[in-house]
Coordinates of C-alpha atoms and ligand atoms in Angstrom, one line a residue:
X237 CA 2.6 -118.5 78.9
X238 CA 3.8 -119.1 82.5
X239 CA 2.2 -121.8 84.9
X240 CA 2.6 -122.0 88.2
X241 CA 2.0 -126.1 88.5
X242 CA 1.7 -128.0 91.9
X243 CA 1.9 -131.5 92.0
X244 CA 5.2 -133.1 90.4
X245 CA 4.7 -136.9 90.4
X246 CA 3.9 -139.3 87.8
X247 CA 1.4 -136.7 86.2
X248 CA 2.7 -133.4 87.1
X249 CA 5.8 -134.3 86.4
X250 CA 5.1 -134.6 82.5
X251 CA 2.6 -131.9 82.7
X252 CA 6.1 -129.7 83.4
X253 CA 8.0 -131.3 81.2
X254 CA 5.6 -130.9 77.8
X255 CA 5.1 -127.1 79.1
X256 CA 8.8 -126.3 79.1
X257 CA 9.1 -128.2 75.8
X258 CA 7.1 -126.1 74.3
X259 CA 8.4 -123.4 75.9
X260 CA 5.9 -121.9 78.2
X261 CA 7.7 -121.0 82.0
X262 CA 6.7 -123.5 85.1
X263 CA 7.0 -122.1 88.4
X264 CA 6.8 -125.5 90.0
X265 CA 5.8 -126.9 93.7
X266 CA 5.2 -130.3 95.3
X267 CA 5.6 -131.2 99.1
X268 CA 8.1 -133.3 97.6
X269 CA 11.5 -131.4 97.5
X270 CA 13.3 -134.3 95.6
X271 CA 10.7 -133.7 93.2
X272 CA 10.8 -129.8 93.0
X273 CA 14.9 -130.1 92.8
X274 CA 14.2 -132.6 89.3
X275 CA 11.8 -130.1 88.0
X276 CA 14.0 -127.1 88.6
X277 CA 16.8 -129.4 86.7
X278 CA 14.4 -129.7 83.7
X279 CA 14.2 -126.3 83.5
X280 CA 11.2 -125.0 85.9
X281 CA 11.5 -122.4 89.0
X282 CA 11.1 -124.2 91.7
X283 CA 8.7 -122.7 94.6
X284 CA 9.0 -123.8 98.4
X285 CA 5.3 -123.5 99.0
X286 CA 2.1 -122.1 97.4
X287 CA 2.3 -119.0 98.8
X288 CA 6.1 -118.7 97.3
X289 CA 4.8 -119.8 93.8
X290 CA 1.4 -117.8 94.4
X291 CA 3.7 -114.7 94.7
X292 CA 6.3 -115.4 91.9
X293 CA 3.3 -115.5 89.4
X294 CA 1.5 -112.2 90.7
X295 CA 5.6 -110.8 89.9
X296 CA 5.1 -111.3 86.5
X297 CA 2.3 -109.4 83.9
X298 CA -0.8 -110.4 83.2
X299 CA -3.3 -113.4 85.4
X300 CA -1.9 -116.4 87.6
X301 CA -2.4 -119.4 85.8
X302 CA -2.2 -122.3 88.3
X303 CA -2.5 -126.5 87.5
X304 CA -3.2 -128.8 90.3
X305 CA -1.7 -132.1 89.8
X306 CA -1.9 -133.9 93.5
X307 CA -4.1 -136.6 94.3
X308 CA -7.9 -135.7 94.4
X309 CA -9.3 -135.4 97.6
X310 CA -8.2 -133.0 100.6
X311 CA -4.8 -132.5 99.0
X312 CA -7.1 -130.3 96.4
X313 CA -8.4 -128.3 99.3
X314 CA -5.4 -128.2 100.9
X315 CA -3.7 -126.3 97.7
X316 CA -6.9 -124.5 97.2
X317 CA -7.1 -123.3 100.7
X318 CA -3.3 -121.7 100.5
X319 CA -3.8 -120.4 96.9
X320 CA -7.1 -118.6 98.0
X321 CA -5.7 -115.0 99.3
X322 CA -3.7 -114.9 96.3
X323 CA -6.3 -115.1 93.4
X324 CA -9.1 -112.7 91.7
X325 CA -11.6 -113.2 88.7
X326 CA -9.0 -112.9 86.0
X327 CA -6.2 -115.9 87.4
X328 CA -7.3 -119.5 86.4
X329 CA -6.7 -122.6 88.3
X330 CA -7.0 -125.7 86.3
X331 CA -7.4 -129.3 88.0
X332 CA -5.6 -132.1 86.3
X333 CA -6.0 -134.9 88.8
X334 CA -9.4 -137.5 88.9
X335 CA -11.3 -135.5 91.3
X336 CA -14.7 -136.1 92.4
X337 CA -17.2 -133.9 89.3
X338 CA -19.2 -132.2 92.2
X339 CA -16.5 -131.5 94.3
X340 CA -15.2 -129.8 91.3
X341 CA -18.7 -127.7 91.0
X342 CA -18.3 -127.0 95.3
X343 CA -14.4 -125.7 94.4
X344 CA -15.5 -124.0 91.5
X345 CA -18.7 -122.1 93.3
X346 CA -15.6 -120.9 96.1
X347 CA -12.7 -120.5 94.7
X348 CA -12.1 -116.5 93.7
X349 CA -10.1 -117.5 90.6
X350 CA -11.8 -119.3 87.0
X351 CA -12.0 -122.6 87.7
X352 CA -11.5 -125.9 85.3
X353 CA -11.8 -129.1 86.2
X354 CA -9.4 -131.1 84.1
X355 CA -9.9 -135.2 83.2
X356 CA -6.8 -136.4 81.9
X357 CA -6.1 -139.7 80.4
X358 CA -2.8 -141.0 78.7
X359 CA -0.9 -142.2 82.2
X360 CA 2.8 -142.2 82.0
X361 CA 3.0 -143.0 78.1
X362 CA 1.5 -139.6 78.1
X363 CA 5.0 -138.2 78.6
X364 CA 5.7 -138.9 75.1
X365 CA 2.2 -138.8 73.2
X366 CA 0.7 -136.1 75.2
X367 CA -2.7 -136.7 77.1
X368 CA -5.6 -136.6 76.5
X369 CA -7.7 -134.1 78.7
X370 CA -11.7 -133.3 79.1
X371 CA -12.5 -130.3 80.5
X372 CA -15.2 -128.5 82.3
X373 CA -15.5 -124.8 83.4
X374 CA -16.2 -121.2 82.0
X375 CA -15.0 -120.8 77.9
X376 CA -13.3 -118.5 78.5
X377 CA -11.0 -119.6 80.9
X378 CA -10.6 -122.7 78.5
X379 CA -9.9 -120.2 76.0
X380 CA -7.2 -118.6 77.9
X381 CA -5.4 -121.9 78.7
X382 CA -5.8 -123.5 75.2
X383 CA -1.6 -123.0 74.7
X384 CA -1.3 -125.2 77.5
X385 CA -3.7 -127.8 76.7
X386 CA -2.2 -127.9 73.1
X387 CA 1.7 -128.4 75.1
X388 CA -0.2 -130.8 77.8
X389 CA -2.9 -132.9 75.3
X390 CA -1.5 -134.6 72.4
X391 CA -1.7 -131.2 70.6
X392 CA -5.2 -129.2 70.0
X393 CA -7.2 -132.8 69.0
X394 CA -6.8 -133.8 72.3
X395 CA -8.3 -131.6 74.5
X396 CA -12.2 -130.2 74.4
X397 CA -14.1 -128.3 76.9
X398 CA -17.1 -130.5 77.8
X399 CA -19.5 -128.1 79.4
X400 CA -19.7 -126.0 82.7
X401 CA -17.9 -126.6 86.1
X402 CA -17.9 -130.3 86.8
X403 CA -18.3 -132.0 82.9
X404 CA -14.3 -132.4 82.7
X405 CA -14.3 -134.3 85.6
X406 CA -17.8 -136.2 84.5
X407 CA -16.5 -137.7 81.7
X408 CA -13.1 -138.7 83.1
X409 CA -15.0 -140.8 85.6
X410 CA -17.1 -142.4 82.9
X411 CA -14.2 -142.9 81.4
X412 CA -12.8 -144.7 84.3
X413 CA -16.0 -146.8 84.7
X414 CA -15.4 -147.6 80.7
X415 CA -11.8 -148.9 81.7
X416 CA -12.5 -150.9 84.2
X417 CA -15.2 -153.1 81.9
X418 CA -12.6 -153.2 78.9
X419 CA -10.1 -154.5 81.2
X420 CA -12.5 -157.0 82.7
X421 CA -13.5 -158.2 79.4
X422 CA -9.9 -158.6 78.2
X423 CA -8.8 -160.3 81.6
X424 CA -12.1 -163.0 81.2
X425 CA -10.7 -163.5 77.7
X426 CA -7.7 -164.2 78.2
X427 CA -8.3 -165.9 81.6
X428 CA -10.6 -168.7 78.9
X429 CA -7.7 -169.1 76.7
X430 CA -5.2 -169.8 79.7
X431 CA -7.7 -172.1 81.5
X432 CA -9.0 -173.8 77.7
X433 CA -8.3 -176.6 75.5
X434 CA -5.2 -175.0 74.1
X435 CA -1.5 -174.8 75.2
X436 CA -1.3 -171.1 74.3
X437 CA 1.0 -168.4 74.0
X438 CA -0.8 -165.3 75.4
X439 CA 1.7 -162.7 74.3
X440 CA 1.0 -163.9 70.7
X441 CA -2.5 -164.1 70.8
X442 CA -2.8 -160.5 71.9
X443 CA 0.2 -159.3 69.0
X444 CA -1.6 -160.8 66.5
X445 CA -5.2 -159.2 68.0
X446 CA -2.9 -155.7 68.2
X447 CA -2.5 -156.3 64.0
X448 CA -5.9 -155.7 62.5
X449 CA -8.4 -157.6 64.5
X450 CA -11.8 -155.9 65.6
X451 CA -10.1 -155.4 69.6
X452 CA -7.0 -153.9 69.2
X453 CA -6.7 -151.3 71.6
X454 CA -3.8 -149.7 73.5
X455 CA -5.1 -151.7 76.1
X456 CA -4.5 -154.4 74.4
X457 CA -1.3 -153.8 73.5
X458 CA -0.6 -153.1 77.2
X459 CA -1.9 -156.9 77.8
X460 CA 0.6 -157.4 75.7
X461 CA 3.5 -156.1 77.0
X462 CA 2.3 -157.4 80.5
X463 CA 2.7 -161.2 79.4
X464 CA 5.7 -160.3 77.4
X465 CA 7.2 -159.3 80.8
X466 CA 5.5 -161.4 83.1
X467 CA 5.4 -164.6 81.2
X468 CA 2.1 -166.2 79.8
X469 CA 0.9 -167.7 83.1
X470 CA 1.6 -163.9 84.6
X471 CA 4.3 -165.4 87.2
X472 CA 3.6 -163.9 90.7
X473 CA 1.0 -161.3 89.7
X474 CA -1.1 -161.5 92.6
X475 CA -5.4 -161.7 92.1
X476 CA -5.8 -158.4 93.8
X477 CA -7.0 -155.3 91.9
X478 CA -6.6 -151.7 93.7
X479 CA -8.4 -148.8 93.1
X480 CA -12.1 -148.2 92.9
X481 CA -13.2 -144.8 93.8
X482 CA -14.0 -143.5 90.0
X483 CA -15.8 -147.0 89.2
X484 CA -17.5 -146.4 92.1
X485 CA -18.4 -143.0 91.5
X486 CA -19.7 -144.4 87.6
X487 CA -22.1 -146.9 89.1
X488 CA -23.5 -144.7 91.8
X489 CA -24.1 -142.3 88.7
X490 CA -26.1 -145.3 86.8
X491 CA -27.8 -145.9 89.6
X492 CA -28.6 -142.3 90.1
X493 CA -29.8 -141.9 86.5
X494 CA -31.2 -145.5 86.1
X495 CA -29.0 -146.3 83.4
X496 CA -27.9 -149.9 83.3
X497 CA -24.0 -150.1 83.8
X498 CA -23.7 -154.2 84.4
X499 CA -20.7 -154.8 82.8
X500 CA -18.9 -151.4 84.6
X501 CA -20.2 -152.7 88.1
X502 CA -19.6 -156.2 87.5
X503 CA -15.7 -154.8 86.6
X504 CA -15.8 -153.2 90.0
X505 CA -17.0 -155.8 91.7
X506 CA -14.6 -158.0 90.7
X507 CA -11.9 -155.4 92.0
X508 CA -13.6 -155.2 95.7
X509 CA -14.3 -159.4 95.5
X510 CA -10.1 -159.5 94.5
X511 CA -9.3 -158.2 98.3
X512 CA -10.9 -160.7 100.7
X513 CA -7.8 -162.0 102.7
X514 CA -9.6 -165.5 102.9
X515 CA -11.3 -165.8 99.9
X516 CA -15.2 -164.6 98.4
X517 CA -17.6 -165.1 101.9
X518 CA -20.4 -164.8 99.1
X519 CA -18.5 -167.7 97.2
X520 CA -17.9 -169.7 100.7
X521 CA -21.8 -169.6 101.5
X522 CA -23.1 -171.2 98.1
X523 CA -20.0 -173.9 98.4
X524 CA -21.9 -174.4 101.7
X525 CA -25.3 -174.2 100.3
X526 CA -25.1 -176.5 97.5
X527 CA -24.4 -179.1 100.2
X528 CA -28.0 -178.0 102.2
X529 CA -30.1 -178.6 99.0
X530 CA -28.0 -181.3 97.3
X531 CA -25.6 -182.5 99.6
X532 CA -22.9 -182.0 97.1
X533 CA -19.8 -182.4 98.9
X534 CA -18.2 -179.2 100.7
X535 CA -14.9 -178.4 99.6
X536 CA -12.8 -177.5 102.4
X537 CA -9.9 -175.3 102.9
X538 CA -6.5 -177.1 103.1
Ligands
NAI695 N1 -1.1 -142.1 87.3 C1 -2.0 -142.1 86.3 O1 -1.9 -142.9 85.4 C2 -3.1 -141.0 86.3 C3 -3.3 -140.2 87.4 N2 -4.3 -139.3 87.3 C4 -4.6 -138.4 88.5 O2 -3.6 -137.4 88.5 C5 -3.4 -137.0 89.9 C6 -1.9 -137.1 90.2 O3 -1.6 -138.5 89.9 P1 -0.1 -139.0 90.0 O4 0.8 -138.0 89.4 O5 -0.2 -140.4 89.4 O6 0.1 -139.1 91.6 P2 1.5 -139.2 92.3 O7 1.2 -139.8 93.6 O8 2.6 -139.8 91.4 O9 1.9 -137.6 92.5 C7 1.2 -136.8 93.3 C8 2.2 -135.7 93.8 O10 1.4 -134.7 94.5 C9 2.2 -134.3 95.6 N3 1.3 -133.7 96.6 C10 0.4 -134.3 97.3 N4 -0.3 -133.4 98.1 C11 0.3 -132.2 97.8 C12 0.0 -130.8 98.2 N5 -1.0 -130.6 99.1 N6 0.8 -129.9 97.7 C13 1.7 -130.1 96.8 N7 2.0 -131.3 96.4 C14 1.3 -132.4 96.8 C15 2.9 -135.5 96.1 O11 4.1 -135.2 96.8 C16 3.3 -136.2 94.7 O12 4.5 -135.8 94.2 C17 -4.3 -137.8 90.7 O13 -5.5 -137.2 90.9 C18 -4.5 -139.0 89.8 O14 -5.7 -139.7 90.2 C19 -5.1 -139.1 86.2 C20 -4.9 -139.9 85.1 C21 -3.9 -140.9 85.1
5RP696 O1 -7.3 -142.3 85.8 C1 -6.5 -143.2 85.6 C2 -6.3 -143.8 84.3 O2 -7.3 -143.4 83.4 C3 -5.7 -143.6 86.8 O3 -4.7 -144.5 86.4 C4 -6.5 -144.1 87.9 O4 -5.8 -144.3 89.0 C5 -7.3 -145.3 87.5 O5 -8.4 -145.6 88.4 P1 -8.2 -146.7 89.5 O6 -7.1 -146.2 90.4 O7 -9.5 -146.8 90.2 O8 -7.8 -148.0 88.8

C-alpha cells in the first residue's frame, strides 16, 4: 500500500520505518525538514507540505491513505484543515497520536475522508516490537488499512478496531489513566524499600521481580533499567512528573460515569502536587494546623 504519513518524530518516525520495512511506499511530511531529509534517507518520498504530499497520493491509483502522527491538539486541525480540499469518501485518514476521544468523533463528523482514530502504545521500543494500537472508526476503513496496522502493530495481534469514531482513542486514554496508577504503585513501592529497614539494591529487587514474581511487567523492567542507569538512590532525578492531560481526561471520565478511579487520580495527583516550586500549599497548611490543635511544633523552611 502507499501512505502518505505526517508527523516524523519519536512516533512517526517508526510508523515510516516499519511501513517501508514491510514494504508499503511513505510519502512523508513533518514541519521538520531535518526530519523529512532522515525519512527520505530511509527510503520515504519526502513531501514539502500537505498539499505536496496530498497531491503525490491523488498521482497514484486507487484512495489516499493518510496517518497523522503530530502532537494532539491544534496541530491535528492544522493537518486536517490543509488535507481537507484534497479528500473524498473513499481516502482514509488515520490518527496515531493521543488525541482527545471526542475531538476524534468532531474530526470524524467533518472531515470528507473515513476517519480512524488510532491509540497507540509501545513508545520508542516500539521501533523494534511494533505497537500496539486500538482503533476506532468505520470497519471498513479498518479493513482497508489492516496491511498497515499489521507493518505498524506488532503484527495482526496487535491491533483491533474497538468500535465507532472515538473508541480508539477511548481506550488509549484509559489506558493512560491505567499507566499512570501502575507507575504510582511501583514508585510507592520502591520509594518503601529505599526509605525501609534495609540497605537495598533496587536494580536487584526489580530483576529478580522481572523473573517470575506476580508484578513483572515491562514496566517493571523499565524500573529496572532506570536504577541500573541512574543508581539505586536515582542520582539527580528530580521529584517532578510532566504530563497530565490523558490522566486527566480518565478521571473526568470516572467522574462523568461515576465510576471510582482513586488510585488513577490519586496517580495524577501526585503528578500535579510534583510541580509546586515551593513545596505542597496543602501539605504547608496541615504542618501549620497540627500546631493550632496540638501545638506540635511547626517545622520551618531553612
Ligand atoms: N512518545 C511516546 O511514547 C508516545 C506518543 N504518542 C503520541 O503520538 C503523537 C506523536 O508523539 P511523538 O512522536 O512522541 O512526538 P514528537 O514531538 O517526537 O513528534 C511530533 C512531530 O510532529 C511534527 N509536527 C507538529 N505539528 C505538525 C504539523 N502541523 N504538520 C506536520 N508535522 C508537525 C513535529 O515537527 C514533530 O516532528 C502525540 O500525539 C503523542 O502523544 C502516543 C504513544 C506514545
Ligand atoms: O501515550 C503515551 C504512553 O502510553 C505517551 O508516552 C504519553 O505522553 C504519556 O502520557 P503523559 O505524557 O501524560 O505521561
Amino acid at each position: 500500500m502507499q501512505l502518505g504519513l505526517i508527523g516524523l518524530g519519536r512516533m512517526g518516525q517508526i510508523v515510516a520505518d516499519r511501513c517501508l520495512d514491510a514494504g508499503h511506499d511513505v510519502v512523508a511530511f513533518d514541519l521538520d525538514e531535518d526530519a523529512v531529509a532522515a525519512a527520505a534517507d530511509a527510503g520515504a518520498e519526502p513531501a514539502d507540505s500537505v498539499a505536496d504530499l496530498a497531491t503525490q497520493l491523488a498521482a497514484t491509483d486507487g484512495p489516499s491513505c493518510v496517518w497523522l502522527m503530530v502532537p494532539a491538539g491544534p496541530a491535528v486541525d492544522a493537518a486536517l484543515d490543509d488535507l481537507e480540499s484534497h479528500l473524498d469518501g473513499d481516502d482514509v485518514v488515520v490518527d496515531g497520536g493521543n488525541s482527545y476521544y471526542e475531538d476524534s468523533v468532531r474530526r470524524a463528523e467533518a472531515c470528507p475522508a473515513a476517519y480512524l482514530d488510532c491509540g497507540t502504545s509501545g513508545g520508542p521500543a516500539g521501533a523494534e516490537l511494533g505497537f500496539s494500537l486500538m482503533v476506532g472508526g468505520p470497519a471498513w476503513a479498518y479493513e482497508a488499512l489492516e496491511p498497515v496496522f499489521d507493518a505498524v502493530a506488532t503484527g495482526p495481534d496487535g491491533h483491533a478496531r474497538m468500535g465507532p469514531s472515538g473508541a480508539g482513542h477511548y481506550v488509549k486514554m484509559v489506558h493512560n489513566g491505567v499507566e499512570y496508577a501502575l507507575m504510582q504503585a511501583y514508585g510507592e513501592g520502591f520509594e518503601l524499600l529505599h526509605e525501609g529497614r534495609y540497605d537495598l539494591d533496587l536494580e536487584a529487587v526489580a530483576g529478580v521481580w522481572n523473573n517470575g514474581a506476580v508484578i513483572r511487567s515491562w514496566l517493571l523492567e523499565l524500573c529496572e533499567e532506570a536504577f541500573r542507569e541512574e543508581g539505586t538512590a536515582l542520582g539527580d532525578v528530580a521529584d517532578r512528573i510532566e504530563g497530565g492531560s490523558t490522566g486527566t481526561w480518565t478521571v473526568q471520565e470516572g467522574l462523568e460515569q461515576e465510576v471510582p478511579v482513586p488510585l488513577i487520580y490519586t496517580a495524577l495527583a501526585e503528578r500535579f502536587g510534583s510541580r509546586a516550586d515551593e513545596g505542597r500549599f496543602s501539605r504547608r497548611l496541615a504542618n501549620r494546623l497540627r500546631y493550632g490543635f496540638g501545638r506540635h511544633e511547626v517545622q520551618r523552611r531553612s
